[in-house]
Amino acid sequence: MSADGPENAAGQASNPPSVQLEALLSPQATDFGVPLPTQEPIAESDFNDVALDDESVFSPVALSSSESVDNVASDQTDDTQRMSSGSVALPVHTPPRQASHKKTVSTTTIRSGHNLPFILARMDLQDGGSNRGSVDGQHKLQEEFARLQKEKEQEHISEEQGVNGAIDWDFWGAVISDYQGFAAEQPEQLAQAIAKGIPSTLRGMMWQHMAASKDPELESMYLKLLKEMSPHEKAITRDLGRTFPHHDFFTDGQGIGQENLFNVLKAYSLYDPQVGYCQGLPFVVAILLLNMPDEEAFSLLVRLMHVYDLRGHFLPEMPKLQLRLFQFDRLLEEVLPVLHVHFLRQGVKSSMFCSQWFLTMFSYRFPLDIVFRIYDNCLASGIEAIFGFSITLLKKNEDILLALKFDEILAFLNGQLFSRYKVDRDEIEETEIKYDVDGFVQDAVSLRITPFMLDSYRHEYEDMVREANKHALQLDELRNSNRVLSAQVKTLETSLAQLNTEHVQVLNELVKSRLRNEEMEGELVRYKLLWVFLMHSVLASNVLS
């Protein structure tokens, strides 16, 4: 089906005019006037990777954001003066962390229309161990940036990513030299830069900085794990050919791409036996390998799983995936109520299409340039950034989806969602399909989905699960009582059968006794008759004599 096909179908399938169809669309306002009930803010919660009441953390980087908009402007001025002196000098010392108060989510959601609320809420959740993250690792990344910058200057490379222009080495040098400090001083500028896209040359380094994942100790553990055997090696090998089969890096079965992919998946299956290996993980790891070496990809994968809470998607029963699907349904109901009702009437559930998006973080079937930008925002703002991208795709195609039936909806969601973001071929000379990635990302980050909203939905889900578990406990108690009563009934039935047997035996004995008594009575009568006969005989003999 072509990109225009669903739109024509939408016009033909609906009898009312297009004006009335547009009137049915969900409200375009992205701000919600009615406040949700006050709940415990996510920014003040602790991480627990197993329990259902686990708080959804938003970023592994500590960031205090007590500055006002005026302070941000002054910080930007100071930073401009600092960077105007020439190329950035990368310090090898780690700046001391200053004590910062914990913000509630309400103080961060008013700052910007971008993903800034999530970035700010994420920064205060940096645990002590992640700051270790490590000093040597941060120094290595800074040295790698300095080496890369020197190479680019020597080669006179001044362009990066076409429309984005040249790399702003001063800006990104300041970010990489002290990511936490820069994010604390100029969060607005950093959020805008990430929304515009991290330069592909620096993407791998920035991902590791945002996640604080560079850790030589973890990389050494990775090399040790490669020497061990994993029980999941057969399953991993079977799925290697299904991961980006058309990408040059992974096409050759004997190439470095598939080898690195196998190594990272095998090492993680040994590192985290509770998760082991699950389908969906190869696509997440493949995106990391396209931007960094395998040992760094392993460290970042560990960070994604344990700090960004992606691990809950792959645990038995997938507790976090079910939570996020519930949050997605509530967001869909809130932001796109008409489409939500249409999905309900057609029997379309979010698990039919959204679980694949969340498990692979959109890396399955999505264009890679879009996937990289999604990872940029997820690593900066937290896994919760996936909600903005998911809702944006549905919102952009809402009029088409409202005119489709069950099978057509699923087919459209699986293959034609990006038709609205496709760049007209008349405007480009390349034969390759191009998409308006910047427009898609801007639509997603401008959608007002706050940590407070997700926190409220999480509490709803926990209450629902708790109530379901309460009923399940009651059913278990009733089942246990039923088992006990059934055992007692069986015991009583056995006792009754035994008593019946004894009763039959007693009856048999009683009948035999009666028969013996009747025989004895017959013998007694016979003896009495014989006695009478003898007495008559004696009397007769006496009379004759």
Coordinates of C-alpha atoms in Angstrom, one line a residue:
M1 CA 0.0 0.0 0.0
S2 CA 1.5 3.3 -1.0
A3 CA 1.8 6.3 1.4
D4 CA -1.2 7.9 -0.2
G5 CA -3.3 4.8 -0.2
P6 CA -4.4 4.9 3.4
E7 CA -5.3 8.6 3.1
N8 CA -7.5 7.8 0.0
A9 CA -9.0 4.9 1.8
A10 CA -9.7 7.2 4.8
G11 CA -11.6 9.6 2.5
Q12 CA -13.6 6.8 0.8
A13 CA -14.4 4.8 3.9
S14 CA -16.1 7.7 5.7
N15 CA -19.4 9.0 4.4
P16 CA -19.3 12.4 6.2
P17 CA -17.1 15.1 4.6
S18 CA -13.5 15.6 5.6
V19 CA -14.3 18.6 7.8
Q20 CA -16.3 16.4 10.0
L21 CA -13.6 13.7 10.1
E22 CA -11.1 16.4 11.2
A23 CA -13.5 17.5 13.9
L24 CA -13.3 14.0 15.3
L25 CA -9.6 14.1 15.8
S26 CA -8.1 14.4 19.2
P27 CA -7.4 17.8 20.6
Q28 CA -4.1 19.3 19.4
A29 CA -3.3 21.0 22.7
T30 CA -0.3 19.4 24.3
D31 CA -0.9 21.0 27.8
F32 CA -3.3 19.4 30.2
G33 CA -5.1 21.9 32.3
V34 CA -6.5 19.5 34.9
P35 CA -3.8 18.5 37.4
L36 CA -3.5 14.8 38.2
P37 CA -3.8 13.6 41.8
T38 CA -0.7 14.3 43.9
Q39 CA 1.5 11.3 44.1
E40 CA 5.0 10.6 45.2
P41 CA 7.3 12.1 42.6
I42 CA 9.5 9.8 40.6
A43 CA 12.5 12.0 41.1
E44 CA 12.5 11.1 44.8
S45 CA 12.2 7.4 44.5
D46 CA 14.7 4.6 44.8
F47 CA 15.6 2.0 42.2
N48 CA 14.6 -1.5 42.7
D49 CA 14.9 -3.8 39.7
V50 CA 12.5 -6.6 40.8
A51 CA 9.6 -5.3 42.8
L52 CA 6.4 -4.1 41.1
D53 CA 6.4 -0.8 43.1
D54 CA 9.8 -0.1 41.6
E55 CA 10.2 3.6 40.8
S56 CA 10.9 4.5 37.2
V57 CA 14.2 6.3 37.2
F58 CA 14.9 8.7 34.4
S59 CA 18.6 9.3 33.9
P60 CA 21.8 8.1 35.5
V61 CA 23.5 11.5 35.6
A62 CA 23.3 13.7 38.6
L63 CA 22.1 17.2 37.7
S64 CA 21.0 19.9 40.1
S65 CA 18.7 22.4 38.4
S66 CA 18.0 25.2 40.9
E67 CA 18.9 27.9 38.4
S68 CA 16.3 30.2 36.9
V69 CA 15.9 31.1 33.2
D70 CA 18.0 34.2 33.9
N71 CA 20.7 32.1 35.4
V72 CA 20.7 29.9 32.4
A73 CA 21.2 32.9 30.1
S74 CA 24.1 34.1 32.3
D75 CA 25.6 30.6 32.3
Q76 CA 25.4 30.5 28.5
T77 CA 27.3 33.8 28.3
D78 CA 30.0 32.6 30.7
D79 CA 30.3 29.4 28.7
T80 CA 30.6 31.4 25.4
Q81 CA 33.4 33.5 26.9
R82 CA 35.1 30.3 28.2
M83 CA 35.0 28.6 24.8
S84 CA 36.0 31.6 22.7
S85 CA 39.6 31.3 23.6
G86 CA 40.2 28.5 21.1
S87 CA 40.0 24.7 21.1
V88 CA 38.7 23.2 24.3
A89 CA 41.2 21.9 26.9
L90 CA 40.0 18.7 28.4
P91 CA 40.8 18.6 32.1
V92 CA 41.9 15.3 33.6
H93 CA 40.5 15.9 37.0
T94 CA 36.9 15.2 38.2
P95 CA 35.1 18.3 39.5
P96 CA 33.8 17.8 43.1
R97 CA 30.1 17.2 43.4
Q98 CA 28.3 20.0 45.1
A99 CA 25.4 19.2 47.4
S100 CA 22.1 19.8 45.8
H101 CA 18.6 19.6 47.1
K102 CA 16.2 17.0 45.6
K103 CA 13.6 18.6 43.3
T104 CA 10.1 17.4 43.0
V105 CA 8.9 16.8 39.6
S106 CA 6.6 19.8 39.8
T107 CA 9.6 22.2 39.9
T108 CA 11.0 20.7 36.7
T109 CA 8.0 20.4 34.4
I110 CA 7.6 24.1 33.9
R111 CA 11.1 24.7 32.6
S112 CA 10.8 23.8 28.9
G113 CA 8.7 22.2 26.2
H114 CA 11.5 19.9 25.4
N115 CA 12.6 16.7 27.3
L116 CA 14.2 18.9 29.9
P117 CA 11.8 17.8 32.7
F118 CA 13.1 14.2 32.2
I119 CA 16.7 15.3 32.0
L120 CA 16.5 17.3 35.2
A121 CA 14.5 14.6 37.0
R122 CA 17.2 12.1 35.9
M123 CA 20.2 14.0 37.1
D124 CA 19.6 13.8 40.9
L125 CA 19.2 10.0 40.7
Q126 CA 22.9 9.3 40.1
D127 CA 23.9 6.7 42.6
G128 CA 27.3 6.8 44.3
G129 CA 28.7 3.9 42.3
S130 CA 27.9 5.4 38.9
N131 CA 30.0 8.4 39.7
R132 CA 32.8 5.9 39.9
G133 CA 31.7 5.3 36.3
S134 CA 34.6 5.6 36.3
V135 CA 37.2 8.4 36.6
D136 CA 39.6 6.4 34.3
G137 CA 36.8 5.8 31.9
Q138 CA 35.9 9.5 31.7
H139 CA 39.5 10.4 31.1
K140 CA 39.7 7.9 28.3
L141 CA 36.7 9.4 26.6
Q142 CA 38.1 12.9 27.0
E143 CA 41.4 11.7 25.5
E144 CA 39.5 10.0 22.6
F145 CA 37.6 13.2 21.9
A146 CA 40.8 15.3 21.8
R147 CA 42.4 12.8 19.4
L148 CA 39.4 12.7 17.2
Q149 CA 39.2 16.5 17.1
K150 CA 42.8 16.7 16.2
E151 CA 42.4 14.2 13.4
K152 CA 39.4 16.1 12.0
E153 CA 41.2 19.4 12.1
Q154 CA 44.2 17.9 10.3
E155 CA 41.9 16.5 7.6
H156 CA 40.1 19.8 7.3
I157 CA 36.7 18.2 7.8
S158 CA 34.2 20.9 8.4
E159 CA 30.8 19.3 7.5
E160 CA 28.7 16.9 9.6
Q161 CA 25.3 15.5 8.9
G162 CA 24.5 17.8 6.0
V163 CA 21.7 20.1 7.3
N164 CA 23.2 20.2 10.7
G165 CA 26.4 21.9 9.4
A166 CA 29.8 21.5 10.9
I167 CA 30.5 20.0 14.3
D168 CA 30.6 22.6 17.0
W169 CA 33.8 21.3 18.6
D170 CA 33.8 23.9 21.3
F171 CA 30.3 23.2 22.4
W172 CA 30.6 19.4 22.4
G173 CA 34.1 19.6 23.9
A174 CA 32.7 21.6 26.8
V175 CA 30.0 18.9 27.2
I176 CA 32.3 16.0 27.1
S177 CA 34.9 17.5 29.4
D178 CA 32.4 17.9 32.2
Y179 CA 29.0 16.5 31.2
Q180 CA 27.5 16.7 34.7
G181 CA 28.7 20.3 35.3
F182 CA 27.5 21.5 31.9
A183 CA 24.1 19.8 32.3
A184 CA 23.7 21.4 35.7
E185 CA 24.7 24.9 34.4
Q186 CA 23.0 24.9 31.0
P187 CA 20.4 22.2 30.9
E188 CA 18.2 24.1 28.4
Q189 CA 21.0 24.5 25.9
L190 CA 22.0 20.8 26.3
A191 CA 18.4 19.6 25.9
Q192 CA 18.1 21.6 22.6
A193 CA 21.4 20.3 21.3
I194 CA 20.4 16.7 22.0
A195 CA 17.0 17.2 20.4
K196 CA 18.7 18.5 17.3
G197 CA 20.8 15.4 17.1
I198 CA 24.3 14.4 18.4
P199 CA 26.9 14.4 15.6
S200 CA 27.4 10.9 14.4
T201 CA 31.2 11.2 14.9
L202 CA 30.6 11.9 18.6
R203 CA 27.5 9.9 19.2
G204 CA 29.2 6.9 20.8
M205 CA 31.2 9.0 23.2
M206 CA 28.2 11.1 24.1
W207 CA 26.1 8.0 24.8
Q208 CA 28.7 6.8 27.2
H209 CA 29.0 10.2 28.9
M210 CA 25.2 10.5 29.3
A211 CA 25.0 7.0 30.8
A212 CA 28.3 7.2 32.7
S213 CA 29.0 3.8 31.4
K214 CA 32.7 3.9 30.6
D215 CA 34.2 1.5 33.1
P216 CA 37.5 -0.2 32.6
E217 CA 36.7 -2.7 35.3
L218 CA 33.5 -3.8 33.6
E219 CA 35.3 -4.0 30.3
S220 CA 37.9 -6.3 31.9
M221 CA 35.0 -8.4 33.2
Y222 CA 33.7 -8.6 29.7
L223 CA 37.0 -10.0 28.4
K224 CA 36.9 -12.7 31.1
L225 CA 33.3 -13.6 30.4
L226 CA 34.2 -14.3 26.7
K227 CA 36.4 -17.2 27.9
E228 CA 33.4 -18.9 29.6
M229 CA 30.7 -21.0 28.0
S230 CA 27.1 -19.8 28.0
P231 CA 24.0 -22.1 27.9
H232 CA 22.4 -19.6 25.5
E233 CA 25.0 -19.8 22.8
K234 CA 22.9 -21.9 20.4
A235 CA 19.9 -19.5 20.7
I236 CA 22.1 -16.5 20.2
T237 CA 23.7 -18.0 17.1
R238 CA 20.3 -18.8 15.7
D239 CA 19.1 -15.2 15.9
L240 CA 22.3 -13.5 14.6
G241 CA 21.2 -13.8 11.0
R242 CA 17.9 -12.1 11.8
T243 CA 19.4 -8.9 13.2
F244 CA 19.8 -6.2 10.5
P245 CA 20.3 -8.8 7.8
H246 CA 20.6 -6.0 5.1
H247 CA 23.2 -3.9 7.0
D248 CA 26.7 -4.2 5.7
F249 CA 28.1 -4.5 9.2
F250 CA 26.1 -7.5 10.0
T251 CA 25.6 -9.1 6.6
D252 CA 28.7 -11.3 6.5
G253 CA 28.2 -14.3 8.7
Q254 CA 31.9 -14.4 9.4
G255 CA 32.3 -10.7 9.7
I256 CA 33.3 -8.6 12.7
G257 CA 29.7 -7.3 13.2
Q258 CA 28.1 -10.7 13.9
E259 CA 31.1 -11.8 16.0
N260 CA 30.9 -8.7 18.2
L261 CA 27.1 -9.1 18.5
F262 CA 27.5 -12.7 19.6
N263 CA 30.2 -11.8 22.1
V264 CA 28.2 -9.1 23.8
L265 CA 25.1 -11.1 24.0
K266 CA 27.0 -14.2 25.3
A267 CA 28.8 -12.1 27.9
Y268 CA 25.6 -10.5 29.2
S269 CA 23.9 -13.8 29.4
L270 CA 26.7 -14.9 31.8
Y271 CA 26.7 -11.5 33.6
D272 CA 23.0 -11.6 34.3
P273 CA 21.8 -15.2 34.5
Q274 CA 18.3 -14.2 35.6
V275 CA 17.8 -12.5 32.2
G276 CA 20.1 -14.7 30.3
Y277 CA 19.2 -14.2 26.6
C278 CA 15.9 -12.9 25.2
Q279 CA 14.8 -12.1 21.7
G280 CA 14.8 -8.4 21.2
L281 CA 18.2 -7.9 22.9
P282 CA 20.2 -8.4 19.6
F283 CA 18.6 -5.3 18.1
V284 CA 19.4 -3.1 21.2
V285 CA 23.0 -4.4 21.2
A286 CA 23.4 -3.9 17.4
I287 CA 22.6 -0.2 17.7
L288 CA 25.3 0.2 20.3
L289 CA 27.8 -1.7 18.2
L290 CA 27.2 0.6 15.3
N291 CA 28.5 3.4 17.4
M292 CA 31.2 2.0 19.7
P293 CA 33.5 -1.1 20.2
D294 CA 32.1 -4.3 21.7
E295 CA 33.6 -3.8 25.2
E296 CA 32.1 -0.3 25.5
A297 CA 28.8 -1.6 24.1
F298 CA 28.7 -4.3 26.8
S299 CA 29.3 -1.7 29.5
L300 CA 26.6 0.6 28.1
L301 CA 24.2 -2.4 27.8
V302 CA 24.8 -3.2 31.5
R303 CA 24.0 0.4 32.2
L304 CA 20.8 0.4 30.1
M305 CA 19.6 -2.7 31.8
H306 CA 20.3 -2.0 35.4
V307 CA 20.2 1.9 35.7
Y308 CA 17.8 2.8 32.9
D309 CA 15.6 -0.1 33.9
L310 CA 15.4 -1.8 30.6
R311 CA 16.1 -5.1 32.4
G312 CA 12.5 -5.3 33.5
H313 CA 11.5 -5.8 29.8
F314 CA 13.4 -9.1 29.7
L315 CA 12.8 -10.6 33.1
P316 CA 10.3 -13.5 33.5
E317 CA 6.8 -12.2 33.1
M318 CA 8.2 -8.8 31.8
P319 CA 7.0 -6.7 34.8
K320 CA 8.3 -3.3 33.5
L321 CA 7.1 -3.9 29.9
Q322 CA 3.6 -4.5 31.3
L323 CA 3.8 -1.3 33.4
R324 CA 4.9 0.7 30.4
L325 CA 2.2 -0.7 28.2
F326 CA -0.3 0.4 30.8
Q327 CA 1.3 3.8 30.9
F328 CA 1.1 4.0 27.1
D329 CA -2.6 3.1 27.1
R330 CA -3.3 5.8 29.7
L331 CA -1.3 8.4 27.6
L332 CA -3.2 7.3 24.5
E333 CA -6.5 7.8 26.3
E334 CA -5.4 11.2 27.6
V335 CA -3.7 12.6 24.5
L336 CA -5.7 10.9 21.7
P337 CA -9.0 9.9 23.2
V338 CA -10.9 9.4 19.9
L339 CA -8.1 7.0 18.6
H340 CA -8.1 5.2 21.9
V341 CA -11.9 4.5 21.6
H342 CA -11.4 3.4 18.0
F343 CA -8.7 0.9 19.0
L344 CA -11.0 -0.4 21.7
R345 CA -13.9 -0.9 19.3
Q346 CA -11.6 -2.6 16.7
G347 CA -10.0 -4.9 19.4
V348 CA -6.5 -3.5 18.8
K349 CA -4.4 -3.8 22.0
S350 CA -1.2 -1.9 22.5
S351 CA 0.7 -5.2 23.1
M352 CA 0.0 -6.1 19.5
F353 CA 2.3 -3.4 18.2
C354 CA 3.8 -1.4 21.0
S355 CA 5.6 -4.3 22.8
Q356 CA 7.9 -4.7 19.8
W357 CA 8.7 -1.0 19.9
F358 CA 9.6 -1.1 23.6
L359 CA 11.5 -4.4 23.6
T360 CA 13.8 -3.3 20.8
M361 CA 13.7 0.5 21.5
F362 CA 12.3 1.1 18.0
S363 CA 15.3 -0.6 16.3
Y364 CA 13.2 -3.3 14.6
R365 CA 12.0 -2.1 11.2
F366 CA 12.6 1.6 12.0
P367 CA 15.1 3.6 9.8
L368 CA 18.5 3.7 11.5
D369 CA 18.8 7.5 11.4
I370 CA 15.6 7.8 13.3
V371 CA 16.6 5.0 15.8
F372 CA 19.9 6.8 16.6
R373 CA 18.0 10.0 17.4
I374 CA 15.6 8.1 19.6
Y375 CA 18.6 6.6 21.5
D376 CA 20.0 10.1 21.9
N377 CA 16.9 11.2 23.7
C378 CA 16.4 8.0 25.7
L379 CA 20.0 8.1 27.0
A380 CA 19.6 11.7 28.0
S381 CA 16.1 11.6 29.4
G382 CA 15.5 8.0 30.3
I383 CA 13.7 5.1 28.7
E384 CA 10.5 7.0 29.3
A385 CA 11.3 9.1 26.2
I386 CA 9.9 6.2 24.2
F387 CA 6.4 7.4 25.1
G388 CA 6.8 10.7 23.3
F389 CA 7.9 9.0 20.1
S390 CA 5.2 6.4 20.3
I391 CA 2.4 8.8 20.8
T392 CA 3.8 11.2 18.2
L393 CA 3.6 8.5 15.5
L394 CA 0.0 7.7 16.3
K395 CA -0.9 11.4 16.5
K396 CA 0.6 12.1 13.1
N397 CA -1.4 9.3 11.5
E398 CA -4.6 9.6 13.6
D399 CA -6.8 10.5 10.7
I400 CA -5.7 7.5 8.7
L401 CA -6.0 5.1 11.6
L402 CA -9.5 6.2 12.3
A403 CA -10.7 5.0 8.9
L404 CA -9.1 1.6 9.1
K405 CA -10.3 -1.7 10.4
F406 CA -8.5 -4.3 12.7
D407 CA -6.3 -6.0 10.1
E408 CA -5.6 -2.8 8.2
I409 CA -4.6 -1.0 11.4
L410 CA -2.0 -3.7 12.3
A411 CA -0.6 -3.7 8.8
F412 CA -0.3 0.1 8.8
L413 CA 1.3 0.2 12.2
N414 CA 3.9 -2.4 11.1
G415 CA 4.9 -0.8 7.9
Q416 CA 3.6 2.6 7.0
L417 CA 3.9 4.8 10.1
F418 CA 6.6 7.0 8.7
S419 CA 4.9 7.8 5.5
R420 CA 3.9 11.2 6.9
Y421 CA 7.5 12.0 7.6
K422 CA 8.8 10.9 4.3
V423 CA 10.6 13.6 2.3
D424 CA 9.2 14.2 -1.2
R425 CA 11.5 12.6 -3.8
D426 CA 11.1 15.6 -6.0
E427 CA 13.0 17.6 -3.4
I428 CA 16.0 15.2 -3.3
E429 CA 18.3 13.7 -5.9
E430 CA 19.0 10.5 -4.0
T431 CA 17.0 7.4 -4.8
E432 CA 17.2 6.3 -1.1
I433 CA 14.1 7.1 0.9
K434 CA 14.6 10.1 3.2
Y435 CA 12.6 11.1 6.3
D436 CA 12.2 14.3 8.1
V437 CA 14.0 13.1 11.2
D438 CA 14.3 16.6 12.8
G439 CA 10.6 17.2 12.4
F440 CA 9.8 13.8 14.0
V441 CA 12.1 14.4 17.0
Q442 CA 10.8 17.9 17.5
D443 CA 7.2 16.7 17.5
A444 CA 8.1 14.0 20.0
V445 CA 10.1 16.2 22.5
S446 CA 7.5 19.0 22.3
L447 CA 4.7 16.7 23.4
R448 CA 4.0 17.5 27.0
I449 CA 4.5 14.1 28.8
T450 CA 5.8 14.9 32.3
P451 CA 7.3 12.6 34.9
F452 CA 4.4 13.5 37.1
M453 CA 1.9 12.0 34.7
L454 CA 3.9 8.8 34.3
D455 CA 4.2 8.6 38.0
S456 CA 0.5 8.9 38.5
Y457 CA -0.1 6.1 35.9
R458 CA 2.4 4.0 37.7
H459 CA 0.5 4.3 40.9
E460 CA -2.7 3.4 39.1
Y461 CA -1.0 0.3 37.7
E462 CA 0.4 -0.7 41.1
D463 CA -3.1 -0.3 42.7
M464 CA -4.6 -2.4 39.9
V465 CA -1.9 -5.1 40.3
R466 CA -2.2 -5.0 44.1
E467 CA -6.0 -5.5 43.8
A468 CA -5.5 -8.3 41.2
N469 CA -3.0 -9.9 43.5
K470 CA -5.4 -9.5 46.4
H471 CA -8.1 -11.4 44.5
A472 CA -5.4 -14.0 43.5
L473 CA -4.5 -14.5 47.1
Q474 CA -8.1 -15.0 48.1
L475 CA -8.5 -17.5 45.3
D476 CA -5.3 -19.3 46.4
E477 CA -6.7 -19.4 50.0
L478 CA -10.0 -20.8 48.8
R479 CA -8.2 -23.3 46.6
N480 CA -6.0 -24.4 49.6
S481 CA -9.1 -24.7 51.8
N482 CA -10.8 -26.7 49.1
R483 CA -7.9 -29.0 48.9
V484 CA -8.0 -29.5 52.7
L485 CA -11.7 -30.1 52.7
S486 CA -11.4 -32.5 49.7
A487 CA -8.7 -34.5 51.6
Q488 CA -11.0 -34.6 54.7
V489 CA -13.9 -35.8 52.5
K490 CA -11.7 -38.6 51.0
T491 CA -10.7 -39.6 54.6
L492 CA -14.3 -39.7 55.7
E493 CA -15.3 -41.6 52.6
T494 CA -12.6 -44.2 53.3
S495 CA -13.8 -44.4 56.9
L496 CA -17.4 -44.8 55.8
A497 CA -16.4 -47.6 53.4
Q498 CA -14.5 -49.3 56.2
L499 CA -17.5 -49.0 58.5
N500 CA -19.8 -50.4 55.8
T501 CA -17.6 -53.4 55.4
E502 CA -17.6 -54.0 59.1
H503 CA -21.4 -53.5 59.2
V504 CA -21.8 -56.2 56.5
Q505 CA -19.6 -58.5 58.4
V506 CA -21.6 -58.0 61.6
L507 CA -24.9 -58.6 59.7
N508 CA -23.5 -61.8 58.3
E509 CA -22.5 -63.0 61.7
L510 CA -26.0 -62.0 63.0
V511 CA -27.7 -64.0 60.2
K512 CA -25.5 -67.0 60.9
S513 CA -26.3 -66.7 64.6
R514 CA -30.1 -66.7 63.9
L515 CA -29.7 -69.7 61.6
R516 CA -27.9 -71.5 64.4
N517 CA -30.6 -70.5 66.9
E518 CA -33.3 -71.9 64.5
E519 CA -31.4 -75.1 64.2
M520 CA -31.0 -75.4 68.0
E521 CA -34.7 -74.7 68.4
G522 CA -35.6 -77.4 65.9
E523 CA -33.3 -79.9 67.8
L524 CA -35.0 -78.9 71.0
V525 CA -38.5 -79.6 69.7
R526 CA -37.3 -82.9 68.4
Y527 CA -35.9 -83.8 71.7
K528 CA -39.1 -82.7 73.5
L529 CA -41.1 -84.9 71.2
L530 CA -38.8 -87.8 71.7
W531 CA -39.1 -87.3 75.5
V532 CA -42.9 -87.2 75.3
F533 CA -42.8 -90.4 73.2
L534 CA -40.6 -92.1 75.8
M535 CA -42.8 -90.9 78.6
H536 CA -45.8 -92.4 76.9
S537 CA -43.9 -95.6 76.3
V538 CA -43.0 -95.9 80.0
L539 CA -46.5 -95.2 81.1
A540 CA -47.9 -97.8 78.7
S541 CA -45.5 -100.4 80.0
N542 CA -46.4 -99.7 83.6
V543 CA -50.1 -100.1 82.8
L544 CA -49.6 -103.4 81.1
S545 CA -47.5 -104.7 84.0

